[in-house]
Coordinates of C-alpha atoms in Angstrom, one line a residue:
M185 CA 100.0 97.7 123.5
S186 CA 101.6 95.9 120.4
V187 CA 103.7 96.7 118.1
L188 CA 102.6 95.2 114.8
V189 CA 105.3 96.5 112.0
G190 CA 106.8 94.2 110.1
R191 CA 103.9 91.7 111.0
Q192 CA 100.7 90.6 109.2
A193 CA 97.8 92.9 110.0
P194 CA 94.9 91.7 111.7
D195 CA 92.2 91.1 109.2
F196 CA 88.4 91.6 110.3
E197 CA 84.7 92.0 109.1
A198 CA 82.6 94.7 110.8
A199 CA 79.9 96.6 110.0
A200 CA 80.9 100.1 108.5
V201 CA 79.9 103.3 106.6
L202 CA 81.5 103.6 102.6
G203 CA 82.5 106.6 101.4
D204 CA 79.0 107.1 99.5
G205 CA 76.9 106.7 102.5
T206 CA 76.1 103.4 102.2
I207 CA 75.8 100.8 105.1
V208 CA 77.1 97.6 105.1
D209 CA 77.4 94.4 106.9
N210 CA 80.2 92.7 106.5
Y211 CA 83.2 95.4 105.2
K212 CA 86.6 93.2 105.8
L213 CA 90.0 94.7 105.5
S214 CA 90.9 92.2 103.1
D215 CA 88.9 92.7 100.3
S216 CA 91.5 95.8 99.7
N217 CA 94.2 93.4 99.4
G218 CA 96.9 94.2 96.7
K219 CA 96.8 97.9 97.6
L220 CA 98.3 100.5 100.5
R221 CA 96.5 101.4 103.3
V222 CA 96.0 103.7 105.8
L223 CA 93.7 102.6 108.4
F224 CA 93.4 105.3 111.6
F225 CA 91.6 104.5 114.7
W226 CA 90.1 107.5 117.0
P227 CA 88.3 107.3 120.4
L228 CA 84.7 108.4 119.6
D229 CA 82.0 110.2 117.6
F230 CA 80.9 113.4 118.6
T231 CA 84.0 114.0 120.5
F232 CA 86.6 116.8 120.4
V233 CA 90.1 116.1 118.7
C234 CA 88.4 113.6 116.7
P235 CA 86.6 115.2 113.8
S236 CA 89.6 117.1 113.2
E237 CA 91.8 114.3 112.5
I238 CA 89.1 112.9 110.6
I239 CA 88.5 116.0 108.5
A240 CA 92.5 116.2 107.6
H241 CA 92.1 112.8 106.3
D242 CA 89.1 113.6 103.7
N243 CA 91.0 116.7 102.9
R244 CA 94.2 114.9 101.9
L245 CA 91.7 111.9 100.5
A246 CA 92.7 112.8 97.3
K247 CA 96.4 112.8 97.6
F248 CA 96.2 109.6 99.1
K249 CA 94.6 107.9 96.1
E250 CA 96.9 109.6 93.9
L251 CA 99.2 107.2 95.5
G252 CA 97.3 104.5 95.3
V253 CA 95.9 104.6 98.8
E254 CA 92.9 103.4 100.7
V255 CA 92.0 105.2 103.4
I256 CA 89.9 103.5 106.5
G257 CA 88.6 104.5 109.8
V258 CA 87.7 102.6 112.2
S259 CA 85.7 103.5 116.0
I260 CA 84.1 101.8 118.8
D261 CA 80.9 103.9 117.7
S262 CA 77.8 101.8 115.9
Q263 CA 77.5 102.5 112.0
F264 CA 74.4 104.4 113.0
T265 CA 76.3 107.0 115.1
H266 CA 78.9 106.7 112.1
H267 CA 76.0 108.0 109.6
A268 CA 74.5 110.3 111.8
W269 CA 78.2 112.4 112.5
R270 CA 78.5 112.2 108.8
K271 CA 75.6 113.9 107.9
T272 CA 76.1 116.5 110.4
S273 CA 78.2 119.4 108.9
P274 CA 81.9 120.2 110.2
D275 CA 80.3 123.8 111.4
A276 CA 77.9 121.9 113.6
G277 CA 80.6 119.7 115.3
G278 CA 80.0 117.4 112.8
I279 CA 82.8 115.6 110.2
G280 CA 80.3 115.7 106.9
E281 CA 80.3 113.5 104.0
V282 CA 83.9 111.9 104.4
G283 CA 84.8 109.8 101.1
F284 CA 86.6 106.8 102.9
P285 CA 84.6 104.0 104.9
I286 CA 84.4 104.3 109.0
V287 CA 84.3 100.7 110.6
A288 CA 81.7 100.3 113.3
D289 CA 83.8 98.2 116.0
V290 CA 81.1 97.8 118.3
K291 CA 82.5 94.9 120.2
H292 CA 86.3 96.2 120.1
E293 CA 87.5 93.4 118.6
V294 CA 89.3 95.4 116.3
T295 CA 90.3 97.7 118.5
Q296 CA 92.1 94.9 120.6
A297 CA 93.3 93.1 117.7
Y298 CA 95.7 95.8 116.9
G299 CA 96.3 96.8 120.7
I300 CA 95.6 99.9 120.8
E301 CA 92.5 100.0 123.5
H302 CA 92.9 102.7 126.1
P303 CA 93.6 101.1 129.0
E304 CA 91.5 102.9 131.1
A305 CA 88.8 104.5 129.3
G306 CA 88.0 101.7 127.1
V307 CA 88.2 103.1 123.8
A308 CA 90.9 103.7 120.9
L309 CA 93.7 105.4 121.1
R310 CA 94.8 107.6 118.2
A311 CA 96.7 104.8 116.4
S312 CA 97.5 105.1 112.7
F313 CA 99.0 102.1 110.7
L314 CA 100.9 101.9 107.0
I315 CA 99.4 98.6 105.5
D316 CA 101.3 97.5 102.4
E317 CA 99.9 95.3 99.5
D318 CA 100.6 92.1 101.2
G319 CA 98.8 93.3 104.9
V320 CA 102.3 93.5 106.6
V321 CA 102.7 96.7 108.7
Q322 CA 105.3 99.3 107.5
H323 CA 104.5 102.0 109.9
Q324 CA 102.2 102.7 113.2
V325 CA 101.9 105.7 115.3
V326 CA 100.2 106.0 118.6
N327 CA 98.9 109.2 120.5
N328 CA 97.2 109.0 123.8
L329 CA 94.1 111.0 123.9
P330 CA 94.6 114.8 123.9
L331 CA 97.2 114.7 121.2
G332 CA 96.3 115.3 117.3
R333 CA 98.0 112.9 114.6
N334 CA 99.6 115.0 112.0
V335 CA 98.1 113.6 108.5
D336 CA 101.4 114.9 106.5
E337 CA 103.0 112.5 108.1
M338 CA 101.5 110.1 106.9
V339 CA 101.7 111.2 103.3
R340 CA 105.1 111.4 104.2
M341 CA 105.4 108.0 105.1
V342 CA 103.7 106.6 102.2
K343 CA 105.8 107.9 99.9
A344 CA 109.1 106.9 101.7
L345 CA 107.7 103.1 101.4
Q346 CA 107.1 103.9 97.6
F347 CA 110.8 105.0 97.4
H348 CA 112.3 102.1 98.7
Q349 CA 109.8 100.0 97.0
T350 CA 110.6 101.2 93.8
N351 CA 114.2 102.1 94.2
G352 CA 115.7 99.9 97.3
E353 CA 117.4 102.7 98.7
V354 CA 116.2 103.1 102.6
C355 CA 115.2 106.7 103.7
P356 CA 116.9 108.4 106.1
A357 CA 115.9 110.6 108.8
G358 CA 113.9 113.6 107.5
W359 CA 113.7 112.1 103.8
E360 CA 111.0 114.2 101.6
E361 CA 109.9 113.7 98.2
G362 CA 112.8 114.1 95.6
Q363 CA 115.8 113.9 98.2
E364 CA 118.5 111.3 98.2
G365 CA 117.9 107.9 99.8
M366 CA 120.9 105.7 101.1
K367 CA 122.2 102.6 100.2
D368 CA 121.8 100.3 103.1
T369 CA 126.0 99.6 103.3
A370 CA 128.6 101.0 105.1
E371 CA 129.5 102.9 102.0
G372 CA 126.3 103.9 101.4
V373 CA 125.9 105.7 104.6
A374 CA 129.3 107.2 104.5
K375 CA 128.7 108.7 101.3
Y376 CA 125.2 109.6 102.6
L377 CA 126.7 111.4 105.6
A378 CA 129.2 113.3 103.7
G379 CA 127.1 115.2 101.8
H380 CA 124.0 115.9 104.6
S381 CA 125.1 115.2 107.7
S382 CA 125.0 118.8 108.7
S383 CA 121.4 119.5 107.6
L384 CA 120.0 116.5 109.4

């Protein structure tokens, strides 16, 4: 298991199914440099928790786009399996025609580069990475196989990162859009806690 926060996100080139259903052989993470990215992994197509997470990301895709974020999914299935799953409706256990790229990591190279391969099952853990415009990982979360992610938390983390980038202030526990930030000084933390410690 690797902690990549503060480090360059490993670049990769692999086959993928794009958001319009096109299959390409040479999708690269670095092609989206200059944008914020949410890169998320799931264990396997045509399984159980996975479609709920993928659909949850797709249901928030307009919000991610509004925030200037590219969403990219990855699993160890082939591009052809991804394509077939997109063509399967949710009421039949599929994901429908989700609007973001799905990378085919059939050699497990991407999963291993990100340090999130399950040690026994050999599939990706439920891992998500928030990558900034310069390719630096700013946030990561990794769940074990039975535990689905909260995609709204990733939306919150994007907003927190953008708040910090814009204002230079840091985001205290539970920060939500529209709330105060904190100056990263002794005086700043004292001022913030004086007004907010009881509500944390």
